[in-house]
XYZ file of C-alpha atoms in Angstrom:
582
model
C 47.608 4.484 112.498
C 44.146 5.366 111.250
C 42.519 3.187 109.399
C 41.266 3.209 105.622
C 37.603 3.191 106.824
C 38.710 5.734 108.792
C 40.219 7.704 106.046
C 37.347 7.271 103.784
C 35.185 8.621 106.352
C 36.922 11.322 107.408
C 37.602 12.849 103.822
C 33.599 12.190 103.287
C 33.179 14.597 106.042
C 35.431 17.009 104.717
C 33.454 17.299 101.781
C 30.449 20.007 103.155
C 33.231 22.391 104.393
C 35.203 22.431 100.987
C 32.122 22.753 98.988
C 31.077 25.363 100.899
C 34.191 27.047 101.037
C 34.516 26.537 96.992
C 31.432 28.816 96.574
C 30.982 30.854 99.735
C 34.641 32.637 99.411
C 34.548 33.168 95.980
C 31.580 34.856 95.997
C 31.833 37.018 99.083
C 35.608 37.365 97.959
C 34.330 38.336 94.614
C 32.048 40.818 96.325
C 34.629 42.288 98.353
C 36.547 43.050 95.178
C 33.530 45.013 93.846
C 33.341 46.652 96.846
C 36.675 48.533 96.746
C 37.124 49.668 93.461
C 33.247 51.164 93.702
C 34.284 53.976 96.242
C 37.368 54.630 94.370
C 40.311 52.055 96.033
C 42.184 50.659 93.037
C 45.931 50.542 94.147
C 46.936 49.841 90.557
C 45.992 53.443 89.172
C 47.103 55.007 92.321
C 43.683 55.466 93.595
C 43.808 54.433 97.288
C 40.904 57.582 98.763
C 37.927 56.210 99.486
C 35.434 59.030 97.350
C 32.148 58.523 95.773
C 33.483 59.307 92.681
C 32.415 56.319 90.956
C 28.674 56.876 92.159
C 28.549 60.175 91.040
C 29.322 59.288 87.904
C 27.164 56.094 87.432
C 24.488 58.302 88.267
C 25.223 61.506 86.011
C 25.203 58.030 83.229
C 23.135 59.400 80.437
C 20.205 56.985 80.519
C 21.111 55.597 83.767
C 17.055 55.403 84.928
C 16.790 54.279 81.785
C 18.902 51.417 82.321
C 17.454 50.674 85.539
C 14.164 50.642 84.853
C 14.368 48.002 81.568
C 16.594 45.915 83.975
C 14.011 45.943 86.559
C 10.336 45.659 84.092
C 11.898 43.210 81.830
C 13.325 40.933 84.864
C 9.777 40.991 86.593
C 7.861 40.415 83.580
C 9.499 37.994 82.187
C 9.341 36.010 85.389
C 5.486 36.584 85.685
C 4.554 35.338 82.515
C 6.978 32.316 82.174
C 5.642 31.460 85.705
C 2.028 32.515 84.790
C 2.491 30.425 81.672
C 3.653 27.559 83.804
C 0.603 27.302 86.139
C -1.906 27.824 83.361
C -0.332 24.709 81.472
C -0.101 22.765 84.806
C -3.920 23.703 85.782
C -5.156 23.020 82.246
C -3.079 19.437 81.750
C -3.183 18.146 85.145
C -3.631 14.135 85.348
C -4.085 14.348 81.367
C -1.009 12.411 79.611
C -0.735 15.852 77.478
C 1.294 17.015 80.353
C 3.935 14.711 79.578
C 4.216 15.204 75.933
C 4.359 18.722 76.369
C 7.248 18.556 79.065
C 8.776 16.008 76.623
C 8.489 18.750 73.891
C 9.918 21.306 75.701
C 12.247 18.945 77.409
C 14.892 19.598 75.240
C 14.700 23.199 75.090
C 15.750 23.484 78.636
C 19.585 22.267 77.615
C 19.364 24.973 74.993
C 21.614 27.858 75.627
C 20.815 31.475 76.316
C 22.814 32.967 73.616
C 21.537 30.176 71.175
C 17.844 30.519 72.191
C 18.101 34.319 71.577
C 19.728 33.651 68.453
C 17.081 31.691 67.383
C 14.211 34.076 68.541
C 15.899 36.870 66.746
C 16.026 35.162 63.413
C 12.173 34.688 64.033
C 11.455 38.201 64.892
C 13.547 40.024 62.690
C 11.905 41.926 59.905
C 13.402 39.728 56.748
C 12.732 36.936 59.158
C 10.346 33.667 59.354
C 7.932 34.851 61.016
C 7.559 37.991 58.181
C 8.643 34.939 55.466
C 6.015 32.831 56.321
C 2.699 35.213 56.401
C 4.086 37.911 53.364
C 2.834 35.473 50.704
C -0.283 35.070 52.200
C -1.391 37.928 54.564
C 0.554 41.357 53.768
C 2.315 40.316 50.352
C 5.404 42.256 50.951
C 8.159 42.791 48.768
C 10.696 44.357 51.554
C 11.373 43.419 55.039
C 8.814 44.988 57.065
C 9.340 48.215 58.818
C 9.789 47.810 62.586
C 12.494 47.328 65.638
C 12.568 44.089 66.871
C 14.764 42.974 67.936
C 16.585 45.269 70.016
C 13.290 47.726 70.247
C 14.016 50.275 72.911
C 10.668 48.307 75.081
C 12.372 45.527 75.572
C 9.447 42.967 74.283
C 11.911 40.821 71.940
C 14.339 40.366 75.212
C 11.067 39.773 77.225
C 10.147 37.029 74.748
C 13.547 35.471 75.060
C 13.679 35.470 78.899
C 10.128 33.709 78.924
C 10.694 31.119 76.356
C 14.157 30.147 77.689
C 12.678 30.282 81.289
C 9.251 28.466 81.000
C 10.348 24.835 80.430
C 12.890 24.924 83.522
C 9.690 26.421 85.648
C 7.426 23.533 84.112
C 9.982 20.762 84.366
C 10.809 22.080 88.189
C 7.194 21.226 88.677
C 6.860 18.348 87.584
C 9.815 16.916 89.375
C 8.492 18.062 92.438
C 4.838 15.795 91.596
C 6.888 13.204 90.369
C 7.526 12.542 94.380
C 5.657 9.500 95.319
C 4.474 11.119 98.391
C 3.567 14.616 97.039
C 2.731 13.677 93.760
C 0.344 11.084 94.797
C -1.117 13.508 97.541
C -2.203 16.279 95.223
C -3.227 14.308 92.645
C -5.837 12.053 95.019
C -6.764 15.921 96.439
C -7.404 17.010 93.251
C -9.321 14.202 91.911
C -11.722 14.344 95.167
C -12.156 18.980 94.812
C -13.637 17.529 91.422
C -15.676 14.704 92.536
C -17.324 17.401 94.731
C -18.022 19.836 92.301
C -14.484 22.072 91.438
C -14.167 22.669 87.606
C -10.329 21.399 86.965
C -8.815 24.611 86.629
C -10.816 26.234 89.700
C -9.517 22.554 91.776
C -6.067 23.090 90.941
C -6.027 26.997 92.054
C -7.357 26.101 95.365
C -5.817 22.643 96.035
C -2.730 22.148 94.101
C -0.984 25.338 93.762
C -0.701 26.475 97.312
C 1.226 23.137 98.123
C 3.148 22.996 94.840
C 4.185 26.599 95.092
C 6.823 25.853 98.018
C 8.913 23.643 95.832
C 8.831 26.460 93.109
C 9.788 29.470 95.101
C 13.607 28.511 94.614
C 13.534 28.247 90.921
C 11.254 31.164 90.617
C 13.575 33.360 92.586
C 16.958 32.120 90.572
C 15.078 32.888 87.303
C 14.241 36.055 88.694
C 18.119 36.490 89.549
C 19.720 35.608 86.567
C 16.917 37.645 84.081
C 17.990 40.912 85.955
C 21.179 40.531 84.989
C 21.579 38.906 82.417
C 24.242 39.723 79.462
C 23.815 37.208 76.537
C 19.691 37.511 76.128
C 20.100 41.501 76.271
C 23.310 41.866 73.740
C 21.569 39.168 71.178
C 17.585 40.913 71.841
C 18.000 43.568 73.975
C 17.618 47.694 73.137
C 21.253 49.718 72.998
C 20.768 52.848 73.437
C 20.959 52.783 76.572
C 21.214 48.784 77.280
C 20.133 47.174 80.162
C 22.291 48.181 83.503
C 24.830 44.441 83.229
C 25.070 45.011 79.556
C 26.347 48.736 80.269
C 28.721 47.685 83.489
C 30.416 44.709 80.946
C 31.144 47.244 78.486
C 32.492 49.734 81.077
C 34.390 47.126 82.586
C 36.130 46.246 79.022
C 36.715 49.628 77.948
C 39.939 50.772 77.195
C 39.669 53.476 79.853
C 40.977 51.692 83.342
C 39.121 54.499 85.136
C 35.855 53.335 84.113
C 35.943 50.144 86.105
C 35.714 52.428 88.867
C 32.261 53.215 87.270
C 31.701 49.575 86.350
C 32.490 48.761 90.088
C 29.467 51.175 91.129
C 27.068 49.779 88.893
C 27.712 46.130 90.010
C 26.966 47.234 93.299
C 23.849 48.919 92.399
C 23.005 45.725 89.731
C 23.287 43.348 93.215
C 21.175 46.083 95.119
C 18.533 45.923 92.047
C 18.384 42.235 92.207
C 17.602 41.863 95.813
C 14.837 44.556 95.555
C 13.414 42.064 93.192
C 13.618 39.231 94.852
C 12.232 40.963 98.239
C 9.173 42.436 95.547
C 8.687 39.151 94.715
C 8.522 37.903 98.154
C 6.329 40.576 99.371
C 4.086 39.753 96.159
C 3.807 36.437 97.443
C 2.377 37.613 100.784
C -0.088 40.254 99.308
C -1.109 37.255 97.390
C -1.898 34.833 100.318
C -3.657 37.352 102.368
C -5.731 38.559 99.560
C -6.637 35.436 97.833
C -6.814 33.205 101.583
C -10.742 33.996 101.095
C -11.182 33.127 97.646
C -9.750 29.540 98.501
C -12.343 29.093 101.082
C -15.310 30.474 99.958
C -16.263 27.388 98.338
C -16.956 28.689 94.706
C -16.574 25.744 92.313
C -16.386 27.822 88.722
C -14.082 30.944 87.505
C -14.523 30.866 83.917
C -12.289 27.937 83.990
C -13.323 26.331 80.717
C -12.452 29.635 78.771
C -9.458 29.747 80.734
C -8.697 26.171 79.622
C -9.196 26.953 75.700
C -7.384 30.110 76.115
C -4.136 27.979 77.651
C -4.934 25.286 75.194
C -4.227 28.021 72.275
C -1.417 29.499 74.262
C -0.006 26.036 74.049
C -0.188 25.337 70.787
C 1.386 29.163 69.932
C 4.195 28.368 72.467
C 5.181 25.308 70.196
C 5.266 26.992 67.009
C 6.756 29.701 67.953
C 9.378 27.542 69.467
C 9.625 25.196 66.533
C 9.742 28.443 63.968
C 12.701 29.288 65.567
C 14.559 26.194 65.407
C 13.550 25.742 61.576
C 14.717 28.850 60.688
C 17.758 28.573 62.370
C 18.516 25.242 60.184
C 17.618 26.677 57.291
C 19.595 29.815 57.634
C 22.358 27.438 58.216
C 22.361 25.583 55.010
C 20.583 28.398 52.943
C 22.423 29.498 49.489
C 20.550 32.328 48.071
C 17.341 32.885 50.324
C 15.752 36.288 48.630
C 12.776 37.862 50.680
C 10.090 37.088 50.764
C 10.717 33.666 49.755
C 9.833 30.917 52.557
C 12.520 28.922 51.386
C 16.267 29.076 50.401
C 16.566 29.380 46.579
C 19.462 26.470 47.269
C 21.086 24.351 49.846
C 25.004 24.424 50.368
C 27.218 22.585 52.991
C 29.843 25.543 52.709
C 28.466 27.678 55.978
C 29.266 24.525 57.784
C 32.273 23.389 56.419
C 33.888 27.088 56.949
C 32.914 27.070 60.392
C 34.084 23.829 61.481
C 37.392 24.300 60.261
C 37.375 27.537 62.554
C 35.692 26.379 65.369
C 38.159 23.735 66.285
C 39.844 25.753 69.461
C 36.902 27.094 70.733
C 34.761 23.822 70.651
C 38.257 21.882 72.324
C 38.153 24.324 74.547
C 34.136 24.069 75.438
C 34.289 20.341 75.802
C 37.629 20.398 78.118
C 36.631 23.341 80.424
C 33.091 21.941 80.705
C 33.932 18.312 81.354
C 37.071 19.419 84.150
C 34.214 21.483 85.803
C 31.338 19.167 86.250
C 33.156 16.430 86.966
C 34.708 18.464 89.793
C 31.061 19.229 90.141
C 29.456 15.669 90.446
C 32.528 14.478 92.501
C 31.561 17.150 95.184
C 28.285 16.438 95.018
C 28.428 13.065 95.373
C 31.291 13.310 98.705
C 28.355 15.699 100.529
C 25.628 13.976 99.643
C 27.289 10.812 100.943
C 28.657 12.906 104.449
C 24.783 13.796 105.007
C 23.898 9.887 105.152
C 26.952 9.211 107.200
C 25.820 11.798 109.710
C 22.325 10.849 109.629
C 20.860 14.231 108.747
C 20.622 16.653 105.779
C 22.333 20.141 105.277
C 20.561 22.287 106.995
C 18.179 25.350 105.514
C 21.106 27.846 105.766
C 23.871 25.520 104.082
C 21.648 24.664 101.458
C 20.784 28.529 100.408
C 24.701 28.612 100.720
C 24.837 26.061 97.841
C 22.440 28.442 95.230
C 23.921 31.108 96.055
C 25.636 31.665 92.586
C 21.920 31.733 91.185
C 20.285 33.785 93.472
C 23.242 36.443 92.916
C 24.063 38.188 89.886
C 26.934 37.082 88.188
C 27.772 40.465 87.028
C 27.778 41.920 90.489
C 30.702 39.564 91.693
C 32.489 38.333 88.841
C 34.582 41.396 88.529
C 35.308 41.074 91.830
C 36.868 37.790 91.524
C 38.611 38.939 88.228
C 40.200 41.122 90.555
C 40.905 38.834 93.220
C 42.955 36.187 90.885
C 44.827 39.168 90.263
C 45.731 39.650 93.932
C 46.658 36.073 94.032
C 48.505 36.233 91.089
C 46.605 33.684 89.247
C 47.402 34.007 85.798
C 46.615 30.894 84.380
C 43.281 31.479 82.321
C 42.341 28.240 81.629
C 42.139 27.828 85.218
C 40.695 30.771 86.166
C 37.934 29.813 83.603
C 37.575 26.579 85.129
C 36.915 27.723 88.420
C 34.271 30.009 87.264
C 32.486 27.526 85.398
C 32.594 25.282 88.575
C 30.918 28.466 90.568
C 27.394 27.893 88.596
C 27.730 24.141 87.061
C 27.891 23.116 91.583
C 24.790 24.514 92.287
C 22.654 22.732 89.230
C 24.579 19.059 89.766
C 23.468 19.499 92.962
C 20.402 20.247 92.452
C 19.867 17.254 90.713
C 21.184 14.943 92.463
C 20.535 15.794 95.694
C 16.177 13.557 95.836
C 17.764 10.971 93.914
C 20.421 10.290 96.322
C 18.155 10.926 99.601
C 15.975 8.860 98.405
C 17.882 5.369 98.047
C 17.011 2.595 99.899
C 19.135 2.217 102.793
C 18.745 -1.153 103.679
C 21.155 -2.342 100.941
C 24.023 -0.505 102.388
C 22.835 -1.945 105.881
C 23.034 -5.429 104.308
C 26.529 -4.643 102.320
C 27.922 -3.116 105.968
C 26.489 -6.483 108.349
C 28.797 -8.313 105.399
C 31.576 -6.576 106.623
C 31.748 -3.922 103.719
C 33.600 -0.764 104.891
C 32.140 2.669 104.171
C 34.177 3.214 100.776
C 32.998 -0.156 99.213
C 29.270 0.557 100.093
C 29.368 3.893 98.604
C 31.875 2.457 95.724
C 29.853 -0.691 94.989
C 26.344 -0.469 96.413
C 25.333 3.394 95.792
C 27.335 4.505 92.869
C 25.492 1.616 90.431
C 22.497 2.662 91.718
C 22.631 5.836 91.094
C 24.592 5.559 87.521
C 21.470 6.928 85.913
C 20.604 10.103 87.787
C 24.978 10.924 88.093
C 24.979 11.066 84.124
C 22.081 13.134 84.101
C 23.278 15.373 86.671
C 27.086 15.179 84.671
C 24.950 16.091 81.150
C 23.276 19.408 82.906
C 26.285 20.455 84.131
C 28.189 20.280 80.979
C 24.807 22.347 79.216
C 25.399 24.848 81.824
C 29.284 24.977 81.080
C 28.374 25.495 77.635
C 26.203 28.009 77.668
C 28.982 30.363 80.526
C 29.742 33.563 78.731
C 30.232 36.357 81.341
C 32.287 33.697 83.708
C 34.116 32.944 80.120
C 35.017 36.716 79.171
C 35.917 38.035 82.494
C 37.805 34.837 83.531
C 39.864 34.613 80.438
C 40.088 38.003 79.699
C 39.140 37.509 76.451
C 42.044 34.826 75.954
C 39.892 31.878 76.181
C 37.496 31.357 72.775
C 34.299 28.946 73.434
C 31.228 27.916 71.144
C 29.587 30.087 73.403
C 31.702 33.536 73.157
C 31.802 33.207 69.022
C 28.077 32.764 68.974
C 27.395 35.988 70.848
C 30.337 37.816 69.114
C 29.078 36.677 65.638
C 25.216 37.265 66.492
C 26.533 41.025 66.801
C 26.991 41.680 63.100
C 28.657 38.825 61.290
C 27.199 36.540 59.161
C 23.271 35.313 59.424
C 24.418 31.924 58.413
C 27.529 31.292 60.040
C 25.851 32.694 63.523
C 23.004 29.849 62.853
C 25.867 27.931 62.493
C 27.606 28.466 65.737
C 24.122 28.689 67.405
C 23.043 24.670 66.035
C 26.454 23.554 67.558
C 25.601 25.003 70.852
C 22.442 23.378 70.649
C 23.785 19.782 69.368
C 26.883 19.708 72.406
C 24.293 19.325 75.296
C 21.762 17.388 73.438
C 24.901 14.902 72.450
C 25.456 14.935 76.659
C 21.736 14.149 77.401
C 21.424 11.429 74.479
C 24.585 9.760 76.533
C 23.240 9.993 79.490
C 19.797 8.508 78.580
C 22.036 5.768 76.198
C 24.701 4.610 78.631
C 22.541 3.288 81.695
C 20.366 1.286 79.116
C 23.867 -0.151 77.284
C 24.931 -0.807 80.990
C 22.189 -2.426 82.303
C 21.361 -4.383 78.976
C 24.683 -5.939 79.497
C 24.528 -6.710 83.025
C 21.386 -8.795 82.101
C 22.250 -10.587 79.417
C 25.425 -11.793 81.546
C 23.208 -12.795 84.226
C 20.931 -14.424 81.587
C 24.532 -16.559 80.349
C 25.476 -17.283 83.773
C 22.075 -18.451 84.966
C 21.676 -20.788 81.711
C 24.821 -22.181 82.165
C 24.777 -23.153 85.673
C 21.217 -24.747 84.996
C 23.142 -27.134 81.966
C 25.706 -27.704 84.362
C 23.097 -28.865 87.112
């Protein structure tokens, strides 16, 4: 008869090989299903030849290079200035305590959605918008919204602005979790501290001490931003050019067209969208090494001054630009929420009304159930996995190894778009019908990967010599993890619970193709209504995807401190009481 410790143990170690499993075979699965139907094989229309056809005509796609090549620019330069950005504001703020208040001001803009972020940038940009509002009075004096195309210019700049304000604070808060490792942390900081004592300007002493050992722990994030900005859907429908769109904007609406032979066509460009991505992620790698060899002399030649103060006053401004920008675009998203009659170029609504809100809440009641139930189900799947795989490693006495690891991420590192169809049509094969599961299970695909990520140093790094103490009591594996670990780690699990529920919230694609269109989220009216509808009821939706994640964070930070606030003033009781007694 086996044992409960036993049991417990044994379903720990289960845990690698279902997680695994849970994103490996979906994925390849999902790319298998792409696969077919791009060289013709789709059963259900009584195509079973394998032919090129769908090639042919991807490429005979009037403004298919187009497509391609504002998919490709806009990815790669988005990247390079949100990770540019980044390691200007890291160089210029390094051991100064304005590096924290910036990452606490941009903090919160990291559990912003996509869709809501490019919501708010285009109510910036637009030509009756703030930004136009604010200097008319002053500068230009104009009397009618200003003459030119952002968003949706056929460049790409508005969708390049987007993808680099939504990316920069995960790039800056990435880096600054990796200093905020005693070891490394404390390392770089003592090695930058002694470049200067010996001469280095700051800027020039983080270039040639900090970076090169900081950039490892960045490479991940910098490739998954990389990822996702190529093929991205919500940033491009909300700021993105249409005629043509970018190359995942194109394959969605192929995919939904009423025309079954065009997901033939969609199938093709998925392929080619995966096959775009990976080019950029091996450019960016082979940037990387041009880099090192190029610069490996620079670092050693012993030169203590590159301009760096002008450098530092130039990211200083930059900084301060950043902020507005981002704070312009939150306060004119309020305002267009609760404006009455707002005539241009007023900077202010005429009036104030409630009735924008109160006419979307009483709408938004299935879609925001919905959002809450699909994205709680999800991550605490999530978080539940985690925490089982996590506990195997210590069990076993070693980590996941390199290649497992890359197995978990691999939902960021691939397009959605290029396997998501796939797995449409895989739940068909299965005969999964049930929506709200499918949905589910595609939420769980890309929520895994970030709970994960989180959790992962905070759990490695626990002290093990309380469980060592709890086990020579005679505590069996489940009550050590139960009882020891878990309150522990209460903090860092309702973090890692609140980012998974901001990434559930801000799903679209996984929400549109895995419902087909029968499941309604914040997330799918906000992009729906930013096509056309309403300015004010958009700002609407867009503030309640904002306020949903924040509500998960401010829980997260609130609980541990109720918890623990308890804990001690019961400890406080008991410890008064037993001295009266004595």
């Amino acid at each position: 008869m086996i044992q409960p410790r036993d049991l417990f143990t044994q379903s720990i170690q289960l845990s690698p090989a279902l997680l695994m499993a849970l994103l490996v075979i979906p994925v390849v699965g999902g790319l298998i299903g792409v696969l077919l139907p791009a060289f013709g094989y789709i059963p259900a229309l009584d195509k079973t030849t394998f032919t090129l056809s769908g090639f042919y005509s991807l490429f005979n796609t009037a403004g298919f290079g187009t497509m391609l090549l504002l998919s490709a620019v806009s990815s790669l330069v988005s990247t390079l200035l949100a990770f540019t950005i980044t390691v200007l504001i890291l160089a210029c703020y390094f051991n100064s305590p304005w590096l924290y208040r910036i990452q606490r001001l941009l903090g919160p803009i990291l559990v912003i959605p996509h869709a809501a972020a490019a919501i708010a940038i285009s109510f910036l940009i637009t030509p009756s918008g703030m930004m136009s509002r604010l200097f008319s009075p002053w500068l230009t004096q104009w009397q009618s919204p200003a003459d030119w195309l952002l968003p949706h210019d056929p460049w790409a700049i508005s969708m390049i602005l987007g993808l680099t304000l939504k990316e920069l604070p995960f790039l800056l808060l990435m880096a600054l979790g990796a200093l905020a490792q005693a070891d490394l942390g404390a390392k770089l900081r003592a090695q930058h501290k002694v470049a200067m004592s010996l001469g280095y300007c700051p800027m020039t002493a983080f270039f040639k001490v900090v970076l090169p050992n900081l950039y490892p722990f960045l490479r991940l994030p910098i490739l998954a931003v990389l990822a996702y900005a190529s093929a991205s859907v919500e940033i491009p429908l909300i700021l993105g050019p249409n005629a043509p769109p970018t190359l995942a904007v194109a394959i969605m609406q192929w995919f939904n067209d009423v025309d079954l032979t065009l997901r033939i066509q969609a199938s093709a460009g998925a392929i080619m969208q995966l096959l775009l991505t990976m080019t950029l992620l091996l450019s960016w790698w082979l940037l990387e090494k041009l880099i090192k060899r190029f610069s490996y002399n620079s670092l050693i030649n012993g030169r203590r001054e590159y301009a760096g103060q002008l450098i530092m006053r130039f990211t200083q401004l930059l900084t301060v630009i950043l902020l507005t920008v981002i704070m312009l675009s939150l306060m004119g998203l309020i305002l267009w929420s609760f404006a009455g009659y707002w005539r241009f170029p007023d900077a202010w609504p005429s009036q104030f009304v409630l009735l924008h809100w109160q006419h979307a809440l009483q709408h938004m009641q299935t879609p925001l159930l919905n959002t809450i139930t699909i994205g709680f189900i999800a991550t605490f799947i999530a978080v539940i996995l985690t925490l089982f795989t996590l506990e195997a490693e210590q069990l076993r006495a070693r980590n996941l190894s390199n290649f497992a690891s890359l197995l978990i991420y691999l939902p960021m590192l691939i397009p959605s778009i290029a396997f998501l169809f796939g797995l449409v049509w895989l739940q068909e094969q299965v005969g999964s019908h049930h929506a709200y599961f499918n949905v589910i299970f595609g939420h769980l695909l890309f929520v895994l990967p970030y709970v994960f990520l989180s959790l992962a140093s905070s759990y490695r790094r626990l002290d093990p010599r309380f469980s060592y103490l709890a086990a020579s009591l005679g505590a069996t594996p489940s009550k050590v993890f139960l009882r020891v670990k878990l309150p522990q780690l209460l903090a860092p699990i309702l973090i890692a619970f609140a980012l998974g529920l901001a990434v559930s919230f801000s799903q679209y694609l996984p929400t549109l193709l895995s419902g087909g269109g029968r499941i309604n989220t914040i997330t799918t009216e906000a992009v729906a209504l930013a096509g056309g509808a309403s300015r004010r009821v958009s700002a609407v939706y867009a503030l309640m995807q904002m306020l949903l994640p924040a509500m998960a964070f401010l829980l997260a930070w609130f609980i541990p401190k109720l918890v623990f606030t308890k804990q001690n003033a019961a400890h406080y009781v008991s410890t008064s009481s037993t001295k009266t007694t004595a």
